[in-house]
Amino acid sequence: IHERHDTLFGGKLPAPTAQTLRALQNHVLDKKCNLGIATDGDADRIGVIDDMGNFLHPNDILVLLYYYLVKYKGWHGPAVRNICTTHLLDRVAESFGEKCYEVPVGFKHISAKMFATDAIIGGESSGSAGAHQRKRRYLCFGAFGGDDRGDGDEAFTDHGADPQGIWRHGLRGAGLPL
């Protein structure tokens, strides 16, 4: 989708939002894709459409990634978010006995705190996120269905890793106040 070079982004904002990802949403539904992932022009923001055509807000993605890395990948460590990002991340970190640090807006503050505290994930509600283990940075697309938890034929929501599935089966089950 939008594979041709267009410095005007088709007359739309380049941010991957629910409004700008309608073509991706339709493509995912029409082609019965497991997932649709989009980035902005310089790939520092992410937008995700699940197999049911739902847009996942960057706040949800950040919480999902942290939950996934701790629960399913066995990573341990704090999380970092800016002051505009969901406090649900704090509650999820606390449920695993970890801390969530709040920093000012700007990924430079997030990455500095990640490095200082050896945090495993940091992000902003704008859609910028990073994760690392042992001081290495990773893109965390494994949580979106590309890991070893299934045979690869399951849809995103089949994994129980969608926000509603995690909230319903994981986070709510842990007794977290949502």
mmCIF file of N, CA and C in Angstrom, residues 1-91:
data_model
loop_
_atom_site.group_PDB
_atom_site.id
_atom_site.type_symbol
_atom_site.label_atom_id
_atom_site.label_comp_id
_atom_site.label_asym_id
_atom_site.label_seq_id
_atom_site.Cartn_x
_atom_site.Cartn_y
_atom_site.Cartn_z
ATOM 1 N N ILE A 1 0.858 -1.174 0.000
ATOM 2 C CA ILE A 1 0.000 0.000 0.000
ATOM 3 C C ILE A 1 0.902 1.234 0.000
ATOM 4 N N HIS A 2 0.608 2.182 -0.813
ATOM 5 C CA HIS A 2 1.369 3.432 -0.917
ATOM 6 C C HIS A 2 2.846 3.167 -1.168
ATOM 7 N N GLU A 3 3.143 2.276 -2.104
ATOM 8 C CA GLU A 3 4.530 1.910 -2.364
ATOM 9 C C GLU A 3 5.261 2.918 -3.250
ATOM 10 N N ARG A 4 4.535 3.835 -3.874
ATOM 11 C CA ARG A 4 5.205 4.812 -4.737
ATOM 12 C C ARG A 4 5.656 6.028 -3.926
ATOM 13 N N HIS A 5 6.756 6.614 -4.369
ATOM 14 C CA HIS A 5 7.329 7.779 -3.692
ATOM 15 C C HIS A 5 6.384 8.973 -3.856
ATOM 16 N N ASP A 6 5.963 9.561 -2.750
ATOM 17 C CA ASP A 6 5.049 10.698 -2.774
ATOM 18 C C ASP A 6 5.374 11.588 -1.586
ATOM 19 N N THR A 7 6.091 12.670 -1.834
ATOM 20 C CA THR A 7 6.499 13.566 -0.741
ATOM 21 C C THR A 7 5.332 14.281 -0.091
ATOM 22 N N LEU A 8 4.162 14.237 -0.708
ATOM 23 C CA LEU A 8 2.971 14.871 -0.132
ATOM 24 C C LEU A 8 2.068 13.850 0.564
ATOM 25 N N PHE A 9 2.483 12.599 0.602
ATOM 26 C CA PHE A 9 1.755 11.535 1.304
ATOM 27 C C PHE A 9 0.292 11.441 0.876
ATOM 28 N N GLY A 10 0.050 11.630 -0.397
ATOM 29 C CA GLY A 10 -1.322 11.519 -0.908
ATOM 30 C C GLY A 10 -2.255 12.580 -0.357
ATOM 31 N N GLY A 11 -1.697 13.679 0.115
ATOM 32 C CA GLY A 11 -2.506 14.761 0.669
ATOM 33 C C GLY A 11 -2.975 14.514 2.095
ATOM 34 N N LYS A 12 -2.459 13.441 2.729
ATOM 35 C CA LYS A 12 -2.832 13.113 4.106
ATOM 36 C C LYS A 12 -1.645 13.335 5.037
ATOM 37 N N LEU A 13 -1.933 13.402 6.315
ATOM 38 C CA LEU A 13 -0.850 13.436 7.291
ATOM 39 C C LEU A 13 -0.093 12.113 7.235
ATOM 40 N N PRO A 14 1.219 12.137 7.407
ATOM 41 C CA PRO A 14 1.986 10.899 7.317
ATOM 42 C C PRO A 14 1.926 10.031 8.572
ATOM 43 N N ALA A 15 1.307 10.499 9.612
ATOM 44 C CA ALA A 15 1.237 9.726 10.852
ATOM 45 C C ALA A 15 0.325 8.514 10.681
ATOM 46 N N PRO A 16 0.726 7.344 11.212
ATOM 47 C CA PRO A 16 -0.119 6.153 11.116
ATOM 48 C C PRO A 16 -1.218 6.167 12.178
ATOM 49 N N THR A 17 -2.343 6.757 11.843
ATOM 50 C CA THR A 17 -3.475 6.871 12.765
ATOM 51 C C THR A 17 -4.659 6.066 12.232
ATOM 52 N N ALA A 18 -5.695 5.950 13.025
ATOM 53 C CA ALA A 18 -6.894 5.242 12.581
ATOM 54 C C ALA A 18 -7.450 5.874 11.305
ATOM 55 N N GLN A 19 -7.389 7.201 11.199
ATOM 56 C CA GLN A 19 -7.925 7.898 10.034
ATOM 57 C C GLN A 19 -7.058 7.691 8.793
ATOM 58 N N THR A 20 -5.747 7.666 8.938
ATOM 59 C CA THR A 20 -4.866 7.549 7.774
ATOM 60 C C THR A 20 -4.620 6.102 7.356
ATOM 61 N N LEU A 21 -5.043 5.152 8.154
ATOM 62 C CA LEU A 21 -4.795 3.750 7.835
ATOM 63 C C LEU A 21 -6.034 3.019 7.311
ATOM 64 N N ARG A 22 -7.007 3.758 6.779
ATOM 65 C CA ARG A 22 -8.222 3.122 6.252
ATOM 66 C C ARG A 22 -7.896 2.142 5.114
ATOM 67 N N ALA A 23 -6.957 2.510 4.239
ATOM 68 C CA ALA A 23 -6.591 1.615 3.131
ATOM 69 C C ALA A 23 -5.977 0.325 3.672
ATOM 70 N N LEU A 24 -5.138 0.438 4.698
ATOM 71 C CA LEU A 24 -4.544 -0.754 5.308
ATOM 72 C C LEU A 24 -5.621 -1.588 5.994
ATOM 73 N N GLN A 25 -6.528 -0.930 6.674
ATOM 74 C CA GLN A 25 -7.628 -1.632 7.329
ATOM 75 C C GLN A 25 -8.438 -2.433 6.304
ATOM 76 N N ASN A 26 -8.777 -1.802 5.189
ATOM 77 C CA ASN A 26 -9.533 -2.492 4.134
ATOM 78 C C ASN A 26 -8.725 -3.642 3.546
ATOM 79 N N HIS A 27 -7.435 -3.431 3.339
ATOM 80 C CA HIS A 27 -6.570 -4.480 2.791
ATOM 81 C C HIS A 27 -6.521 -5.693 3.730
ATOM 82 N N VAL A 28 -6.339 -5.448 5.014
ATOM 83 C CA VAL A 28 -6.286 -6.535 6.006
ATOM 84 C C VAL A 28 -7.582 -7.335 5.982
ATOM 85 N N LEU A 29 -8.709 -6.640 5.940
ATOM 86 C CA LEU A 29 -10.003 -7.321 5.937
ATOM 87 C C LEU A 29 -10.271 -8.035 4.609
ATOM 88 N N ASP A 30 -10.006 -7.351 3.494
ATOM 89 C CA ASP A 30 -10.268 -7.943 2.175
ATOM 90 C C ASP A 30 -9.409 -9.165 1.903
ATOM 91 N N LYS A 31 -8.149 -9.106 2.292
ATOM 92 C CA LYS A 31 -7.203 -10.197 2.011
ATOM 93 C C LYS A 31 -7.116 -11.203 3.157
ATOM 94 N N LYS A 32 -7.906 -10.953 4.221
ATOM 95 C CA LYS A 32 -7.915 -11.830 5.392
ATOM 96 C C LYS A 32 -6.503 -12.001 5.985
ATOM 97 N N CYS A 33 -5.813 -10.877 6.103
ATOM 98 C CA CYS A 33 -4.458 -10.872 6.676
ATOM 99 C C CYS A 33 -4.531 -11.051 8.186
ATOM 100 N N ASN A 34 -3.482 -11.565 8.760
ATOM 101 C CA ASN A 34 -3.404 -11.704 10.213
ATOM 102 C C ASN A 34 -3.138 -10.371 10.898
ATOM 103 N N LEU A 35 -2.528 -9.442 10.173
ATOM 104 C CA LEU A 35 -2.083 -8.203 10.789
ATOM 105 C C LEU A 35 -1.665 -7.212 9.721
ATOM 106 N N GLY A 36 -1.829 -5.934 10.010
ATOM 107 C CA GLY A 36 -1.298 -4.875 9.159
ATOM 108 C C GLY A 36 -0.459 -3.938 9.995
ATOM 109 N N ILE A 37 0.746 -3.646 9.556
ATOM 110 C CA ILE A 37 1.651 -2.762 10.292
ATOM 111 C C ILE A 37 2.077 -1.637 9.362
ATOM 112 N N ALA A 38 2.039 -0.404 9.871
ATOM 113 C CA ALA A 38 2.446 0.765 9.095
ATOM 114 C C ALA A 38 3.330 1.649 9.957
ATOM 115 N N THR A 39 4.204 2.382 9.289
ATOM 116 C CA THR A 39 5.016 3.376 9.989
ATOM 117 C C THR A 39 4.824 4.724 9.306
ATOM 118 N N ASP A 40 5.293 5.770 9.966
ATOM 119 C CA ASP A 40 5.281 7.075 9.322
ATOM 120 C C ASP A 40 6.495 7.160 8.382
ATOM 121 N N GLY A 41 6.698 8.320 7.779
ATOM 122 C CA GLY A 41 7.735 8.487 6.766
ATOM 123 C C GLY A 41 9.144 8.155 7.218
ATOM 124 N N ASP A 42 9.490 8.443 8.443
ATOM 125 C CA ASP A 42 10.847 8.124 8.918
ATOM 126 C C ASP A 42 10.851 6.940 9.889
ATOM 127 N N ALA A 43 9.743 6.225 9.951
ATOM 128 C CA ALA A 43 9.613 4.970 10.701
ATOM 129 C C ALA A 43 9.869 5.115 12.198
ATOM 130 N N ASP A 44 9.527 6.272 12.760
ATOM 131 C CA ASP A 44 9.664 6.390 14.212
ATOM 132 C C ASP A 44 8.316 6.324 14.929
ATOM 133 N N ARG A 45 7.254 6.065 14.179
ATOM 134 C CA ARG A 45 5.927 5.833 14.760
ATOM 135 C C ARG A 45 5.309 4.630 14.076
ATOM 136 N N ILE A 46 4.506 3.903 14.835
ATOM 137 C CA ILE A 46 3.920 2.672 14.301
ATOM 138 C C ILE A 46 2.406 2.713 14.432
ATOM 139 N N GLY A 47 1.747 2.111 13.483
ATOM 140 C CA GLY A 47 0.312 1.916 13.531
ATOM 141 C C GLY A 47 0.024 0.461 13.228
ATOM 142 N N VAL A 48 -0.921 -0.126 13.931
ATOM 143 C CA VAL A 48 -1.228 -1.545 13.770
ATOM 144 C C VAL A 48 -2.728 -1.722 13.583
ATOM 145 N N ILE A 49 -3.062 -2.564 12.601
ATOM 146 C CA ILE A 49 -4.446 -2.992 12.360
ATOM 147 C C ILE A 49 -4.478 -4.490 12.627
ATOM 148 N N ASP A 50 -5.371 -4.940 13.507
ATOM 149 C CA ASP A 50 -5.437 -6.377 13.796
ATOM 150 C C ASP A 50 -6.267 -7.088 12.730
ATOM 151 N N ASP A 51 -6.356 -8.391 12.823
ATOM 152 C CA ASP A 51 -7.053 -9.201 11.824
ATOM 153 C C ASP A 51 -8.551 -8.923 11.759
ATOM 154 N N MET A 52 -9.095 -8.267 12.767
ATOM 155 C CA MET A 52 -10.512 -7.912 12.768
ATOM 156 C C MET A 52 -10.748 -6.500 12.222
ATOM 157 N N GLY A 53 -9.665 -5.820 11.796
ATOM 158 C CA GLY A 53 -9.772 -4.476 11.246
ATOM 159 C C GLY A 53 -9.713 -3.375 12.279
ATOM 160 N N ASN A 54 -9.400 -3.709 13.518
ATOM 161 C CA ASN A 54 -9.328 -2.711 14.586
ATOM 162 C C ASN A 54 -7.968 -2.026 14.600
ATOM 163 N N PHE A 55 -7.974 -0.718 14.777
ATOM 164 C CA PHE A 55 -6.751 0.051 14.952
ATOM 165 C C PHE A 55 -6.313 -0.071 16.412
ATOM 166 N N LEU A 56 -5.068 -0.417 16.628
ATOM 167 C CA LEU A 56 -4.533 -0.491 17.990
ATOM 168 C C LEU A 56 -3.828 0.825 18.290
ATOM 169 N N HIS A 57 -4.284 1.524 19.296
ATOM 170 C CA HIS A 57 -3.678 2.795 19.682
ATOM 171 C C HIS A 57 -2.248 2.532 20.170
ATOM 172 N N PRO A 58 -1.329 3.460 19.921
ATOM 173 C CA PRO A 58 0.044 3.287 20.395
ATOM 174 C C PRO A 58 0.153 2.993 21.900
ATOM 175 N N ASN A 59 -0.751 3.543 22.707
ATOM 176 C CA ASN A 59 -0.757 3.205 24.132
ATOM 177 C C ASN A 59 -0.989 1.708 24.328
ATOM 178 N N ASP A 60 -1.931 1.146 23.568
ATOM 179 C CA ASP A 60 -2.209 -0.282 23.665
ATOM 180 C C ASP A 60 -1.014 -1.107 23.207
ATOM 181 N N ILE A 61 -0.383 -0.671 22.123
ATOM 182 C CA ILE A 61 0.773 -1.396 21.592
ATOM 183 C C ILE A 61 1.886 -1.448 22.626
ATOM 184 N N LEU A 62 2.159 -0.326 23.277
ATOM 185 C CA LEU A 62 3.220 -0.273 24.276
ATOM 186 C C LEU A 62 2.941 -1.227 25.438
ATOM 187 N N VAL A 63 1.708 -1.209 25.927
ATOM 188 C CA VAL A 63 1.332 -2.104 27.022
ATOM 189 C C VAL A 63 1.411 -3.557 26.565
ATOM 190 N N LEU A 64 0.918 -3.835 25.357
ATOM 191 C CA LEU A 64 0.975 -5.200 24.814
ATOM 192 C C LEU A 64 2.409 -5.702 24.720
ATOM 193 N N LEU A 65 3.283 -4.864 24.195
ATOM 194 C CA LEU A 65 4.677 -5.283 24.034
ATOM 195 C C LEU A 65 5.333 -5.571 25.381
ATOM 196 N N TYR A 66 5.107 -4.700 26.343
ATOM 197 C CA TYR A 66 5.702 -4.923 27.655
ATOM 198 C C TYR A 66 5.169 -6.218 28.272
ATOM 199 N N TYR A 67 3.855 -6.370 28.250
ATOM 200 C CA TYR A 67 3.227 -7.575 28.793
ATOM 201 C C TYR A 67 3.791 -8.820 28.117
ATOM 202 N N TYR A 68 3.879 -8.779 26.811
ATOM 203 C CA TYR A 68 4.382 -9.908 26.030
ATOM 204 C C TYR A 68 5.833 -10.241 26.391
ATOM 205 N N LEU A 69 6.684 -9.220 26.429
ATOM 206 C CA LEU A 69 8.099 -9.457 26.707
ATOM 207 C C LEU A 69 8.316 -10.050 28.096
ATOM 208 N N VAL A 70 7.540 -9.576 29.077
ATOM 209 C CA VAL A 70 7.706 -10.083 30.440
ATOM 210 C C VAL A 70 7.055 -11.455 30.602
ATOM 211 N N LYS A 71 5.806 -11.565 30.182
ATOM 212 C CA LYS A 71 5.062 -12.813 30.413
ATOM 213 C C LYS A 71 5.504 -13.962 29.516
ATOM 214 N N TYR A 72 5.673 -13.705 28.234
ATOM 215 C CA TYR A 72 5.933 -14.794 27.290
ATOM 216 C C TYR A 72 7.405 -14.974 26.923
ATOM 217 N N LYS A 73 8.172 -13.914 26.988
ATOM 218 C CA LYS A 73 9.590 -14.025 26.643
ATOM 219 C C LYS A 73 10.488 -14.114 27.874
ATOM 220 N N GLY A 74 9.918 -13.889 29.045
ATOM 221 C CA GLY A 74 10.679 -14.027 30.277
ATOM 222 C C GLY A 74 11.660 -12.909 30.559
ATOM 223 N N TRP A 75 11.511 -11.776 29.898
ATOM 224 C CA TRP A 75 12.382 -10.639 30.172
ATOM 225 C C TRP A 75 12.007 -10.050 31.525
ATOM 226 N N HIS A 76 12.959 -9.431 32.176
ATOM 227 C CA HIS A 76 12.723 -8.783 33.457
ATOM 228 C C HIS A 76 13.306 -7.379 33.411
ATOM 229 N N GLY A 77 12.571 -6.434 33.956
ATOM 230 C CA GLY A 77 13.069 -5.068 34.016
ATOM 231 C C GLY A 77 11.952 -4.062 33.974
ATOM 232 N N PRO A 78 12.298 -2.818 34.245
ATOM 233 C CA PRO A 78 11.295 -1.760 34.275
ATOM 234 C C PRO A 78 10.874 -1.322 32.878
ATOM 235 N N ALA A 79 9.879 -0.448 32.851
ATOM 236 C CA ALA A 79 9.400 0.193 31.625
ATOM 237 C C ALA A 79 9.569 1.696 31.799
ATOM 238 N N VAL A 80 9.565 2.417 30.693
ATOM 239 C CA VAL A 80 9.680 3.874 30.718
ATOM 240 C C VAL A 80 8.606 4.438 29.797
ATOM 241 N N ARG A 81 7.933 5.494 30.265
ATOM 242 C CA ARG A 81 6.920 6.175 29.451
ATOM 243 C C ARG A 81 7.024 7.668 29.706
ATOM 244 N N ASN A 82 6.484 8.458 28.773
ATOM 245 C CA ASN A 82 6.467 9.897 29.043
ATOM 246 C C ASN A 82 5.178 10.272 29.766
ATOM 247 N N ILE A 83 5.076 11.536 30.137
ATOM 248 C CA ILE A 83 3.959 11.985 30.967
ATOM 249 C C ILE A 83 2.613 11.913 30.248
ATOM 250 N N CYS A 84 2.619 11.802 28.920
ATOM 251 C CA CYS A 84 1.367 11.742 28.146
ATOM 252 C C CYS A 84 0.915 10.326 27.848
ATOM 253 N N THR A 85 1.669 9.336 28.269
ATOM 254 C CA THR A 85 1.405 7.949 27.906
ATOM 255 C C THR A 85 0.615 7.262 29.008
ATOM 256 N N THR A 86 -0.108 6.231 28.646
ATOM 257 C CA THR A 86 -1.011 5.534 29.554
ATOM 258 C C THR A 86 -0.358 5.085 30.861
ATOM 259 N N HIS A 87 -1.079 5.289 31.939
ATOM 260 C CA HIS A 87 -0.632 4.823 33.253
ATOM 261 C C HIS A 87 -0.908 3.333 33.442
ATOM 262 N N LEU A 88 -1.614 2.732 32.487
ATOM 263 C CA LEU A 88 -1.818 1.288 32.534
ATOM 264 C C LEU A 88 -0.470 0.563 32.504
ATOM 265 N N LEU A 89 0.504 1.146 31.818
ATOM 266 C CA LEU A 89 1.845 0.551 31.786
ATOM 267 C C LEU A 89 2.417 0.446 33.203
ATOM 268 N N ASP A 90 2.174 1.441 34.038
ATOM 269 C CA ASP A 90 2.631 1.406 35.435
ATOM 270 C C ASP A 90 2.007 0.223 36.168
ATOM 271 N N ARG A 91 0.708 0.042 35.967
ATOM 272 C CA ARG A 91 0.002 -1.034 36.672
ATOM 273 C C ARG A 91 0.451 -2.420 36.196
#
